Amino acid sequence: MSQEATCNAAGSSIANETVGQVVDRGPLSLGRILTNRWFLHTVSIVAFFWLWDWLARSNVLGGGSSALARPYEVLDQLVVLAHEELAELTLWGHVWASTQRVVIGFSIAAVIAVPLGLFMALNRYVNAIVKPLFDLLKPMPPISWISISILWFGIGETSKVFIIVLGTFVPCLLNAYNGVRLVEPELYDVVRMLGGKRRDEILHVCFPASFPAIFAGLQISLSIAWTCVLAAELVSARSGLGYIIVQGMNLSQPAMVIGGMAVIAAAAWGTTLLVTALERKLCPWKRKIVGL
Amino acid sequence: MIECRNVSKTFIQKGKQEVPVLEDVSIDVQANEFVVILGPGQSGKSTLLRIIAGLETPTTGTVTLDGEPVTGPGADRGLVFQGYMLFPWKTVLGNVEMGPKLCGLPSNEVRDLAMHYIDLVGLSGFEKHYPHQLSGGMKQRVGIARAYANKPRVMLLDEPFGQLDAQTRIFMEQETERIWQTDKRTVIFVTNNTDEALFLADRIVAIEGKLPGRVQRTYTVDLPRPRDLTSGTGFTFPARPGSFGTGNGVSPEPR
Ligand SMILES: Nc1ncnc2c1ncn2[C@@H]1O[C@H](COP(=O)(O)OP(=O)(O)OP(=O)(O)O)[C@@H](O)[C@H]1O
Ligand SMILES: [Mg+2]
């Protein structure tokens, strides 16, 4: 406070305009612990696993082979899968198989759809040509393509990657397109007033302004990519996390099914973190959303 | 230096409906003069400034800068926007460097110019901050520095402090005067605030309240600078902008 006062007196003109943040660090009390965020996180996680275990133990969802696996059984199963091979691959091999498909399909879609979306927003002729085709194909759920893609490409990698490309193409393109469309038009005026040309408007306003929207599209695409790869693997595959789930079902091993589900969630989460990290690196200006 | 000759602007909204926004506006601005355009909300002030900036073309009439007609936006006029309009993805330094960079100056000159004007507006030490980390007053300082960095022949400011609280606003007005005295340029400053106009202006162009905007009267403000905001300038502020009495130092020009 006194620091600020001296600053003002010395004529430093903005000291009174900066916004400071004060973190209140009171003494620890029971009330503070009970309302602590991390404490509450722990409580809810422990409660979840306890409820799960209780449901499994009391056979609410049926007994025997259709029973809900207990948490430690799932963990056991995952340890076994990590060491022993299932269809010539350990758990890591299967994780890698699925991840590879996601990454390839997602990358192909992003590399084509994002520039195409930007072009559509920037050039009305490109827009007029691409938009009707896009609108025609957009409402079709990507999973509905599985059968035809197996007929076309067989049950190998190509058909799975094809499904992922189809599914992730739409949000990638739409977000890039809308990102450019929603740019504040006066920002273009700023560039023109500063002596910029059309090229500068695109380079210095269009692209950076649509970055956050593009990344939002990439995040949505990524979760769709995992849905697609799983669907494709459930239909036909000899590797991948979907294959583990199908095997668990065929062998009547709920622990294996749930284990596969958990690993998919973990893998999807991991790839999301990668994209988030990339976004942080490329858009340091984006305000962090607090609390989520 | 700047001449607006019988400028009118009519927007055509939604296909047919015509909205006359400016009618027969003529303004003369001398070199290094501080002219304030004073008018209430929705009187076509921004439109007039955008026409002078070259961002809009007048329906009829002409604008000339040093005798040459204005045909489009250009770096010889610096515009400070009503809503800051900083590039959120650029730091303070990046924002201010933008103009000189776009004008193709070598990078060391770009940096020197930017640092000079960041210092002039009092933002030294904030070069690496992003706009969202700044308060409103600081944001508009960046807007002013960014426009100044191109060394424009005319500075155009569109209600630059309209979004600030009264205290910061008065402070920023003093800063504007200081900056103008340090780096003399022709200034056209738009506001709806009579006090602001009286504090800053060499000349006040009062715009009539309802659309289409017309020049109601021009006043010469002949008060010594720097003026005092708190102790009053010797006459009462009129309720309606443009209807000044002939108080000390403020005199209407003949029509
Ligand atoms: N591009 C445009 N197309 C159609 N109408 C417009 C356009 N720009 C401005 N107008 C109209 O012109 C009128 C005057 O707008 P302008 O922004 O020039 O007023 P202003 O005096 O700057 O107002 P404020 O004090 O709110 O900033 C408004 O009613 C607006 O609807
Ligand atoms: Mg305005």
Coordinates of C-alpha atoms and ligand atoms in Angstrom, one line a residue:
Chain A
M1 CA 0.0 0.0 0.0
S2 CA 2.7 2.4 1.0
Q3 CA 4.6 1.3 -2.1
E4 CA 1.7 2.3 -4.2
A5 CA 1.4 5.6 -2.5
T6 CA 5.0 6.5 -3.1
C7 CA 4.7 5.4 -6.7
N8 CA 1.8 7.8 -7.2
A9 CA 3.6 10.7 -5.5
A10 CA 6.6 10.1 -7.7
G11 CA 4.3 10.5 -10.7
S12 CA 4.2 6.9 -11.8
S13 CA 0.9 7.3 -13.6
I14 CA -0.5 3.8 -13.6
A15 CA 0.1 2.4 -10.2
N16 CA -3.4 3.2 -9.2
E17 CA -4.8 1.3 -12.2
T18 CA -3.1 -2.1 -11.6
V19 CA -5.2 -4.7 -10.0
G20 CA -3.6 -6.6 -7.2
Q21 CA -4.5 -9.9 -5.8
V22 CA -4.3 -10.8 -2.1
V23 CA -4.3 -14.4 -1.0
D24 CA -5.8 -14.7 2.4
R25 CA -3.9 -17.3 4.5
G26 CA -5.6 -17.7 7.7
P27 CA -4.8 -20.4 10.4
L28 CA -5.8 -24.0 9.7
S29 CA -9.2 -24.9 11.2
L30 CA -11.5 -27.8 10.9
G31 CA -13.9 -25.6 8.8
R32 CA -11.2 -24.6 6.4
I33 CA -10.2 -28.3 5.9
L34 CA -13.7 -29.4 5.4
T35 CA -14.3 -26.8 2.7
N36 CA -10.9 -27.2 1.1
R37 CA -11.2 -28.0 -2.6
W38 CA -8.7 -30.9 -2.6
F39 CA -10.2 -32.4 0.5
L40 CA -13.6 -32.5 -1.2
H41 CA -12.1 -33.9 -4.4
T42 CA -10.7 -36.8 -2.3
V43 CA -14.0 -37.4 -0.5
S44 CA -15.9 -37.7 -3.8
I45 CA -13.4 -40.0 -5.4
V46 CA -13.2 -42.3 -2.4
A47 CA -17.0 -42.3 -2.1
F48 CA -17.2 -43.3 -5.8
F49 CA -14.9 -46.3 -5.5
W50 CA -16.6 -47.4 -2.2
L51 CA -20.0 -47.3 -3.9
W52 CA -18.7 -49.2 -6.9
D53 CA -17.1 -51.8 -4.6
W54 CA -20.3 -52.1 -2.6
L55 CA -22.5 -52.5 -5.7
A56 CA -20.1 -55.2 -7.0
R57 CA -20.0 -57.1 -3.6
S58 CA -23.7 -57.1 -3.1
N59 CA -24.4 -58.4 -6.7
V60 CA -26.9 -55.7 -7.4
L61 CA -26.3 -56.1 -11.2
G62 CA -26.5 -59.9 -11.1
G63 CA -24.0 -62.5 -10.0
G64 CA -21.5 -64.9 -11.6
S65 CA -20.0 -64.0 -14.9
S66 CA -22.2 -61.0 -15.5
A67 CA -21.4 -59.5 -12.1
L68 CA -19.9 -56.0 -11.9
A69 CA -16.2 -56.4 -11.3
R70 CA -14.7 -55.0 -8.1
P71 CA -12.2 -52.2 -8.5
Y72 CA -9.2 -54.4 -7.4
E73 CA -10.2 -57.1 -9.9
V74 CA -10.1 -54.6 -12.7
L75 CA -6.7 -53.4 -11.5
D76 CA -5.5 -57.1 -11.3
Q77 CA -6.8 -57.7 -14.8
L78 CA -4.9 -54.7 -16.2
V79 CA -1.7 -55.8 -14.6
V80 CA -2.2 -59.3 -16.2
L81 CA -2.9 -57.7 -19.6
A82 CA 0.2 -55.5 -19.3
H83 CA 2.4 -58.6 -18.9
E84 CA 0.7 -61.3 -20.9
E85 CA -0.1 -61.1 -24.5
L86 CA -3.6 -61.1 -25.9
A87 CA -3.7 -61.7 -29.6
E88 CA 0.1 -61.3 -29.7
L89 CA 0.0 -57.9 -28.1
T90 CA 0.3 -56.7 -24.5
L91 CA -1.9 -54.0 -23.1
W92 CA 0.7 -51.4 -24.3
G93 CA 0.6 -52.8 -27.8
H94 CA -3.2 -52.4 -27.9
V95 CA -3.1 -48.9 -26.4
W96 CA -0.5 -48.0 -29.1
A97 CA -2.6 -49.6 -31.9
S98 CA -5.7 -47.5 -31.0
T99 CA -3.7 -44.3 -30.3
Q100 CA -1.9 -44.7 -33.7
R101 CA -5.3 -44.9 -35.5
V102 CA -6.6 -41.9 -33.6
V103 CA -3.5 -39.8 -34.2
I104 CA -3.3 -40.7 -38.0
G105 CA -7.0 -40.1 -38.6
F106 CA -7.1 -36.9 -36.5
S107 CA -4.0 -35.5 -38.1
I108 CA -5.3 -36.2 -41.7
A109 CA -8.6 -34.5 -40.9
A110 CA -7.0 -31.5 -39.1
V111 CA -4.5 -30.9 -41.9
I112 CA -7.2 -30.8 -44.5
A113 CA -10.3 -29.5 -42.7
V114 CA -8.7 -26.5 -40.8
P115 CA -7.2 -24.9 -43.9
L116 CA -10.4 -25.7 -45.8
G117 CA -12.5 -24.1 -43.2
L118 CA -10.3 -21.0 -43.2
F119 CA -10.5 -20.8 -47.0
M120 CA -14.3 -21.1 -46.9
A121 CA -14.5 -18.2 -44.5
L122 CA -12.1 -16.1 -46.5
N123 CA -13.3 -16.7 -50.0
R124 CA -16.9 -16.8 -50.9
Y125 CA -16.3 -18.8 -54.1
V126 CA -14.6 -21.6 -52.1
N127 CA -17.5 -21.3 -49.6
A128 CA -20.1 -21.5 -52.3
I129 CA -18.6 -24.7 -53.8
V130 CA -17.7 -26.6 -50.6
K131 CA -20.6 -25.6 -48.3
P132 CA -23.5 -27.5 -50.0
L133 CA -21.4 -30.7 -50.1
F134 CA -20.4 -30.2 -46.5
D135 CA -24.0 -29.5 -45.4
L136 CA -25.1 -32.7 -47.2
L137 CA -22.6 -34.9 -45.4
K138 CA -22.5 -33.1 -42.1
P139 CA -25.6 -34.6 -40.4
M140 CA -24.5 -38.2 -41.2
P141 CA -23.2 -39.9 -38.1
P142 CA -19.6 -41.0 -38.8
I143 CA -20.3 -44.4 -37.3
S144 CA -22.9 -45.1 -40.0
W145 CA -20.0 -45.3 -42.5
I146 CA -18.4 -48.3 -40.8
S147 CA -20.1 -51.0 -42.9
I148 CA -19.5 -49.3 -46.2
S149 CA -15.9 -48.5 -45.3
I150 CA -15.3 -52.2 -44.4
L151 CA -16.7 -53.1 -47.8
W152 CA -14.5 -50.6 -49.5
F153 CA -11.3 -50.9 -47.5
G154 CA -11.5 -54.3 -45.8
I155 CA -11.0 -54.7 -42.1
G156 CA -7.5 -53.4 -41.9
E157 CA -6.2 -50.0 -40.7
T158 CA -7.6 -48.0 -43.6
S159 CA -11.2 -48.5 -42.8
K160 CA -10.7 -47.4 -39.2
V161 CA -8.7 -44.4 -40.1
F162 CA -11.3 -43.5 -42.7
I163 CA -14.0 -43.5 -40.0
I164 CA -12.0 -41.2 -37.8
V165 CA -11.2 -38.8 -40.6
L166 CA -14.9 -38.6 -41.4
G167 CA -15.9 -38.0 -37.8
T168 CA -13.3 -35.4 -37.0
F169 CA -13.5 -33.5 -40.2
V170 CA -16.7 -31.8 -39.4
P171 CA -15.9 -30.1 -36.1
C172 CA -12.4 -29.2 -37.4
L173 CA -13.8 -27.4 -40.4
L174 CA -16.8 -25.8 -38.7
N175 CA -14.7 -24.3 -35.9
A176 CA -12.1 -22.9 -38.2
Y177 CA -14.8 -21.5 -40.3
N178 CA -16.7 -19.9 -37.4
G179 CA -13.5 -18.8 -35.8
V180 CA -12.8 -16.5 -38.8
R181 CA -16.4 -15.5 -39.2
L182 CA -16.7 -14.3 -35.6
V183 CA -13.6 -12.1 -35.7
E184 CA -14.3 -8.5 -34.5
P185 CA -14.4 -6.6 -37.9
E186 CA -12.9 -3.5 -36.4
L187 CA -9.7 -5.4 -35.9
Y188 CA -9.3 -5.4 -39.6
D189 CA -9.8 -1.7 -39.6
V190 CA -7.0 -1.4 -37.1
V191 CA -4.6 -3.2 -39.5
R192 CA -5.7 -1.1 -42.4
M193 CA -5.3 2.1 -40.5
L194 CA -1.8 1.1 -39.5
G195 CA -0.8 0.7 -43.1
G196 CA -1.6 -3.0 -43.7
K197 CA -3.0 -4.7 -46.8
R198 CA -5.4 -7.5 -47.2
R199 CA -2.6 -10.0 -46.8
D200 CA -1.7 -8.4 -43.4
E201 CA -5.4 -8.6 -42.3
I202 CA -5.4 -12.3 -42.9
L203 CA -2.0 -12.9 -41.4
H204 CA -2.2 -10.6 -38.4
V205 CA -5.9 -10.8 -37.5
C206 CA -7.7 -13.7 -39.2
F207 CA -5.3 -16.5 -38.2
P208 CA -4.5 -15.5 -34.7
A209 CA -8.0 -14.5 -33.9
S210 CA -9.4 -17.9 -35.0
F211 CA -6.8 -19.9 -33.1
P212 CA -8.9 -20.4 -29.9
A213 CA -11.8 -21.6 -32.0
I214 CA -9.6 -23.9 -34.0
F215 CA -8.3 -25.5 -30.9
A216 CA -11.8 -25.9 -29.5
G217 CA -12.6 -27.8 -32.7
L218 CA -9.5 -29.9 -32.3
Q219 CA -10.4 -30.9 -28.7
I220 CA -14.0 -31.8 -29.8
S221 CA -12.5 -33.8 -32.8
L222 CA -10.2 -35.7 -30.5
S223 CA -13.0 -37.0 -28.3
I224 CA -14.9 -37.9 -31.4
A225 CA -11.8 -39.7 -32.8
W226 CA -11.8 -41.9 -29.7
T227 CA -15.5 -42.7 -30.1
C228 CA -14.9 -43.6 -33.7
V229 CA -11.9 -45.8 -33.2
L230 CA -13.7 -47.6 -30.5
A231 CA -16.8 -48.2 -32.6
A232 CA -14.6 -49.4 -35.5
E233 CA -12.7 -51.7 -33.3
L234 CA -15.8 -53.1 -31.7
V235 CA -17.1 -54.1 -35.2
S236 CA -13.9 -55.7 -36.4
A237 CA -10.4 -55.6 -35.2
R238 CA -7.5 -57.8 -34.1
S239 CA -5.9 -55.2 -31.9
G240 CA -6.7 -52.1 -30.0
L241 CA -8.6 -51.2 -26.9
G242 CA -12.0 -52.0 -28.5
Y243 CA -10.7 -55.4 -29.2
I244 CA -9.9 -55.9 -25.5
I245 CA -13.4 -55.0 -24.6
V246 CA -14.9 -57.4 -27.2
Q247 CA -12.7 -60.2 -25.9
G248 CA -13.7 -59.4 -22.4
M249 CA -17.3 -59.7 -23.5
N250 CA -16.8 -62.9 -25.4
L251 CA -14.8 -64.5 -22.5
S252 CA -17.4 -63.2 -19.9
Q253 CA -14.9 -61.3 -18.0
P254 CA -16.4 -58.0 -16.8
A255 CA -13.1 -57.0 -15.3
M256 CA -11.5 -57.0 -18.7
V257 CA -14.3 -54.9 -20.2
I258 CA -14.2 -52.3 -17.5
G259 CA -10.4 -52.3 -17.7
G260 CA -10.5 -51.6 -21.4
M261 CA -13.0 -48.8 -20.8
A262 CA -10.8 -47.3 -18.1
V263 CA -7.7 -47.4 -20.3
I264 CA -9.5 -45.8 -23.2
A265 CA -10.5 -43.0 -20.9
A266 CA -6.9 -42.6 -19.8
A267 CA -5.6 -42.6 -23.3
A268 CA -8.2 -40.1 -24.5
W269 CA -7.3 -37.9 -21.5
G270 CA -3.7 -38.1 -22.4
T271 CA -4.1 -37.0 -26.0
T272 CA -6.4 -34.2 -24.8
L273 CA -3.6 -33.0 -22.5
L274 CA -1.2 -33.0 -25.4
V275 CA -3.5 -30.7 -27.4
T276 CA -4.1 -28.5 -24.4
A277 CA -0.3 -28.2 -23.9
L278 CA 0.1 -27.3 -27.6
E279 CA -2.6 -24.6 -27.3
R280 CA -1.0 -23.1 -24.2
K281 CA 2.3 -22.9 -26.2
L282 CA 0.7 -21.3 -29.2
C283 CA -1.9 -19.1 -27.6
P284 CA -0.3 -17.7 -24.4
W285 CA -2.8 -14.7 -24.6
K286 CA -5.8 -16.9 -23.9
R287 CA -7.3 -16.2 -20.5
K288 CA -7.3 -19.1 -18.2
I289 CA -10.8 -20.2 -17.2
V290 CA -10.7 -20.4 -13.5
G291 CA -12.5 -23.2 -11.7
L292 CA -12.9 -25.7 -14.5
Chain B
M1 CA -4.7 20.9 -43.1
I2 CA -7.8 18.7 -43.0
E3 CA -10.9 19.9 -44.9
C4 CA -14.3 18.2 -44.8
R5 CA -16.4 19.8 -47.5
N6 CA -20.2 19.3 -47.4
V7 CA -19.8 15.7 -46.2
S8 CA -23.0 13.6 -46.1
K9 CA -23.4 10.0 -45.4
T10 CA -26.5 7.8 -45.8
F11 CA -26.4 4.2 -44.8
I12 CA -28.6 1.7 -46.6
Q13 CA -29.9 -0.8 -44.1
K14 CA -31.4 -4.2 -44.9
G15 CA -31.7 -3.7 -48.6
K16 CA -33.9 -0.6 -48.8
Q17 CA -34.3 1.5 -45.7
E18 CA -32.1 4.6 -45.9
V19 CA -30.5 6.0 -42.7
P20 CA -29.2 9.5 -43.1
V21 CA -26.4 9.8 -40.6
L22 CA -24.5 12.9 -41.6
E23 CA -25.6 15.9 -43.5
D24 CA -23.6 18.7 -45.0
V25 CA -20.7 18.6 -42.5
S26 CA -17.9 21.0 -43.2
I27 CA -14.9 21.2 -40.9
D28 CA -11.5 22.9 -41.3
V29 CA -8.7 21.7 -39.1
Q30 CA -5.4 23.6 -39.0
A31 CA -2.0 22.0 -38.4
N32 CA -1.2 21.1 -34.8
E33 CA -4.7 22.1 -33.8
F34 CA -6.7 20.2 -31.1
V35 CA -10.2 20.0 -32.5
V36 CA -12.9 18.3 -30.4
I37 CA -16.1 17.1 -32.1
L38 CA -18.8 17.2 -29.4
G39 CA -22.1 15.6 -29.8
P40 CA -24.5 13.3 -28.0
G41 CA -24.8 9.6 -28.5
Q42 CA -25.9 8.4 -31.9
S43 CA -25.2 11.6 -33.8
G44 CA -22.9 10.2 -36.4
K45 CA -19.6 11.1 -34.7
S46 CA -17.9 7.8 -35.2
T47 CA -19.1 7.8 -38.8
L48 CA -17.6 11.2 -39.4
L49 CA -14.3 10.1 -37.9
R50 CA -14.3 6.9 -40.0
I51 CA -14.9 8.9 -43.1
I52 CA -11.9 11.1 -42.3
A53 CA -9.9 7.9 -41.5
G54 CA -10.9 6.6 -45.0
L55 CA -12.7 3.6 -43.6
E56 CA -16.0 4.8 -45.0
T57 CA -16.7 6.8 -48.1
P58 CA -19.0 9.8 -47.9
T59 CA -22.2 9.6 -49.9
T60 CA -21.5 13.2 -51.1
G61 CA -18.8 15.7 -50.3
T62 CA -15.0 15.3 -50.0
V63 CA -12.3 15.0 -47.4
T64 CA -8.8 16.3 -48.1
L65 CA -5.6 16.0 -46.2
D66 CA -3.0 18.6 -47.1
G67 CA -4.9 19.2 -50.3
E68 CA -5.0 15.5 -51.3
P69 CA -8.3 13.7 -51.3
V70 CA -8.7 10.9 -48.8
T71 CA -9.6 7.7 -50.7
G72 CA -8.9 5.0 -48.2
P73 CA -7.3 4.1 -44.8
G74 CA -3.7 4.9 -44.5
A75 CA -0.8 5.2 -42.0
D76 CA -0.8 9.0 -42.2
R77 CA -3.8 9.0 -40.0
G78 CA -3.8 7.3 -36.6
L79 CA -7.1 6.1 -35.3
V80 CA -7.8 5.4 -31.6
F81 CA -10.9 3.3 -31.3
Q82 CA -13.9 3.7 -29.0
G83 CA -13.6 0.1 -27.8
Y84 CA -9.7 -0.1 -27.6
M85 CA -9.5 -2.8 -30.3
L86 CA -6.1 -4.1 -29.2
F87 CA -4.8 -7.3 -30.6
P88 CA -5.4 -9.7 -27.7
W89 CA -2.8 -12.1 -29.0
K90 CA -0.1 -9.5 -28.9
T91 CA 1.7 -8.0 -26.0
V92 CA 1.8 -4.3 -25.3
L93 CA 5.0 -4.1 -27.3
G94 CA 3.6 -6.3 -30.1
N95 CA 0.6 -4.0 -30.4
V96 CA 2.6 -0.8 -30.5
E97 CA 5.2 -2.3 -33.0
M98 CA 2.4 -3.3 -35.4
G99 CA 2.2 0.0 -37.3
P100 CA 5.9 0.6 -38.0
K101 CA 6.3 -3.1 -38.9
L102 CA 3.4 -2.9 -41.4
C103 CA 5.0 0.2 -42.8
G104 CA 8.1 -1.8 -43.5
L105 CA 10.6 -0.1 -41.1
P106 CA 13.7 -2.1 -40.2
S107 CA 13.3 -4.0 -37.0
N108 CA 15.6 -2.0 -34.8
E109 CA 13.8 1.2 -35.7
V110 CA 10.5 -0.5 -35.0
R111 CA 11.6 -1.5 -31.6
D112 CA 13.0 2.0 -30.8
L113 CA 9.8 3.8 -31.9
A114 CA 7.6 1.4 -30.0
M115 CA 9.7 1.8 -26.8
H116 CA 9.6 5.5 -27.2
Y117 CA 5.9 5.8 -27.4
I118 CA 5.2 3.2 -24.7
D119 CA 7.4 5.4 -22.5
L120 CA 5.5 8.5 -23.6
V121 CA 2.1 7.1 -22.6
G122 CA 3.6 5.9 -19.3
L123 CA 3.5 2.2 -19.8
S124 CA 7.2 1.4 -19.3
G125 CA 7.6 -1.9 -17.6
F126 CA 4.4 -3.3 -19.1
E127 CA 5.8 -4.2 -22.5
K128 CA 5.4 -7.9 -22.0
H129 CA 1.8 -7.7 -20.6
Y130 CA -1.1 -9.0 -22.7
P131 CA -4.1 -6.7 -23.1
H132 CA -6.3 -8.8 -20.8
Q133 CA -3.8 -8.1 -18.0
L134 CA -4.3 -4.4 -18.2
S135 CA -7.0 -2.0 -16.8
G136 CA -9.2 0.0 -19.1
G137 CA -7.1 3.2 -18.8
M138 CA -3.9 1.2 -19.6
K139 CA -5.5 -0.4 -22.6
Q140 CA -6.4 2.9 -24.1
R141 CA -2.8 4.1 -23.5
V142 CA -1.7 1.2 -25.6
G143 CA -4.3 2.2 -28.2
I144 CA -2.9 5.8 -28.2
A145 CA 0.8 4.6 -28.3
R146 CA -0.1 2.2 -31.2
A147 CA -1.6 5.1 -33.2
Y148 CA 1.3 7.5 -32.4
A149 CA 4.0 4.9 -33.3
N150 CA 3.3 5.5 -37.0
K151 CA 3.9 9.2 -36.5
P152 CA 0.6 10.0 -38.3
R153 CA 0.0 13.5 -39.6
V154 CA -3.4 13.5 -37.8
M155 CA -4.5 11.6 -34.7
L156 CA -8.2 10.7 -34.7
L157 CA -9.6 9.7 -31.3
D158 CA -13.1 8.3 -31.1
E159 CA -14.5 8.7 -27.5
P160 CA -11.3 7.1 -26.2
F161 CA -12.2 7.4 -22.6
G162 CA -15.9 6.7 -22.9
Q163 CA -15.7 3.4 -21.0
L164 CA -13.6 4.7 -18.1
D165 CA -14.8 5.7 -14.6
A166 CA -14.9 9.5 -14.0
Q167 CA -11.6 9.6 -12.0
T168 CA -9.6 7.6 -14.5
R169 CA -11.1 9.6 -17.3
I170 CA -10.0 13.0 -15.9
F171 CA -6.6 11.6 -15.3
M172 CA -6.4 10.3 -18.9
E173 CA -7.5 13.7 -20.2
Q174 CA -4.6 15.3 -18.4
E175 CA -2.4 12.6 -19.9
T176 CA -3.7 13.3 -23.4
E177 CA -2.9 16.9 -23.0
R178 CA 0.6 16.1 -21.7
I179 CA 1.2 13.7 -24.6
W180 CA -0.1 16.2 -27.1
Q181 CA 2.2 18.9 -25.7
T182 CA 5.2 16.5 -25.9
D183 CA 4.6 15.2 -29.4
K184 CA 2.6 17.9 -31.2
R185 CA 0.3 16.7 -33.8
T186 CA -3.0 17.6 -35.4
V187 CA -5.7 16.0 -33.2
I188 CA -9.4 15.4 -33.9
F189 CA -11.0 14.1 -30.7
V190 CA -14.6 12.9 -30.5
T191 CA -16.5 13.0 -27.3
N192 CA -20.0 13.4 -25.8
N193 CA -18.6 15.0 -22.7
T194 CA -18.7 18.8 -22.5
D195 CA -16.1 19.0 -19.7
E196 CA -13.7 16.9 -21.7
A197 CA -14.2 19.1 -24.7
L198 CA -13.6 22.3 -22.7
F199 CA -10.5 20.8 -21.1
L200 CA -8.8 19.7 -24.3
A201 CA -10.0 21.7 -27.2
D202 CA -8.6 24.6 -29.2
R203 CA -11.8 24.5 -31.1
I204 CA -15.1 22.7 -30.4
V205 CA -17.3 21.5 -33.3
A206 CA -20.7 20.9 -31.8
I207 CA -22.8 18.3 -33.6
E208 CA -26.6 18.5 -33.5
G209 CA -28.3 15.9 -31.4
K210 CA -30.6 14.0 -33.8
L211 CA -29.8 12.1 -37.0
P212 CA -28.7 13.2 -39.4
G213 CA -25.8 14.9 -37.6
R214 CA -25.1 18.5 -38.7
V215 CA -22.5 21.0 -37.4
Q216 CA -24.5 23.2 -35.1
R217 CA -21.8 25.7 -34.2
T218 CA -18.1 25.9 -33.9
Y219 CA -16.5 27.5 -30.7
T220 CA -13.0 28.7 -30.2
V221 CA -11.7 27.9 -26.7
D222 CA -9.1 30.5 -25.7
L223 CA -8.2 29.4 -22.2
P224 CA -4.6 29.1 -21.0
R225 CA -3.2 25.6 -20.8
P226 CA -3.0 23.4 -18.8
R227 CA -6.5 24.1 -17.8
D228 CA -8.0 23.4 -14.4
L229 CA -10.7 20.7 -14.3
T230 CA -11.8 21.2 -10.8
S231 CA -12.1 24.9 -10.1
G232 CA -14.3 25.6 -13.1
T233 CA -13.5 27.7 -16.2
G234 CA -15.7 30.6 -15.3
F235 CA -19.0 29.7 -17.0
T236 CA -21.7 27.2 -16.4
F237 CA -21.9 24.1 -18.4
P238 CA -24.9 24.0 -20.6
A239 CA -27.3 21.2 -20.4
R240 CA -27.3 20.7 -24.2
P241 CA -24.0 20.3 -25.9
G242 CA -23.4 23.1 -28.3
S243 CA -25.5 25.7 -26.6
F244 CA -22.6 27.4 -24.7
G245 CA -23.0 30.8 -23.4
T246 CA -20.3 33.3 -24.2
G247 CA -18.3 32.6 -21.1
N248 CA -14.6 33.5 -20.4
G249 CA -12.5 32.4 -23.3
V250 CA -15.2 30.4 -25.1
S251 CA -16.6 32.2 -28.1
P252 CA -18.8 31.0 -30.9
E253 CA -17.4 31.5 -34.4
P254 CA -19.5 33.3 -36.9
R255 CA -21.6 30.9 -39.0
Ligands
LIG1 N1 -22.2 0.5 -41.2 C1 -23.4 1.0 -40.9 N2 -24.5 0.5 -41.5 C2 -25.7 1.0 -41.2 N3 -25.9 1.9 -40.2 C3 -24.9 2.4 -39.6 C4 -23.5 2.0 -39.9 N4 -22.7 2.6 -39.1 C5 -23.4 3.5 -38.3 N5 -24.7 3.4 -38.6 C6 -25.8 4.1 -38.0 O1 -25.4 5.4 -37.9 C7 -25.9 6.0 -36.7 C8 -24.8 6.8 -36.0 O2 -23.8 6.0 -35.7 P1 -22.4 6.5 -35.1 O3 -21.7 5.3 -34.5 O4 -21.7 7.3 -36.1 O5 -22.8 7.5 -33.9 P2 -22.0 8.0 -32.7 O6 -22.3 9.5 -32.6 O7 -20.6 7.6 -32.8 O8 -22.7 7.2 -31.5 P3 -22.0 6.8 -30.1 O9 -22.0 8.1 -29.3 O10 -23.0 5.8 -29.6 O11 -20.6 6.3 -30.4 C9 -26.4 4.9 -35.8 O12 -27.8 5.0 -35.7 C10 -26.1 3.6 -36.6 O13 -27.2 2.8 -36.6
MG2 MG -19.2 6.5 -31.7

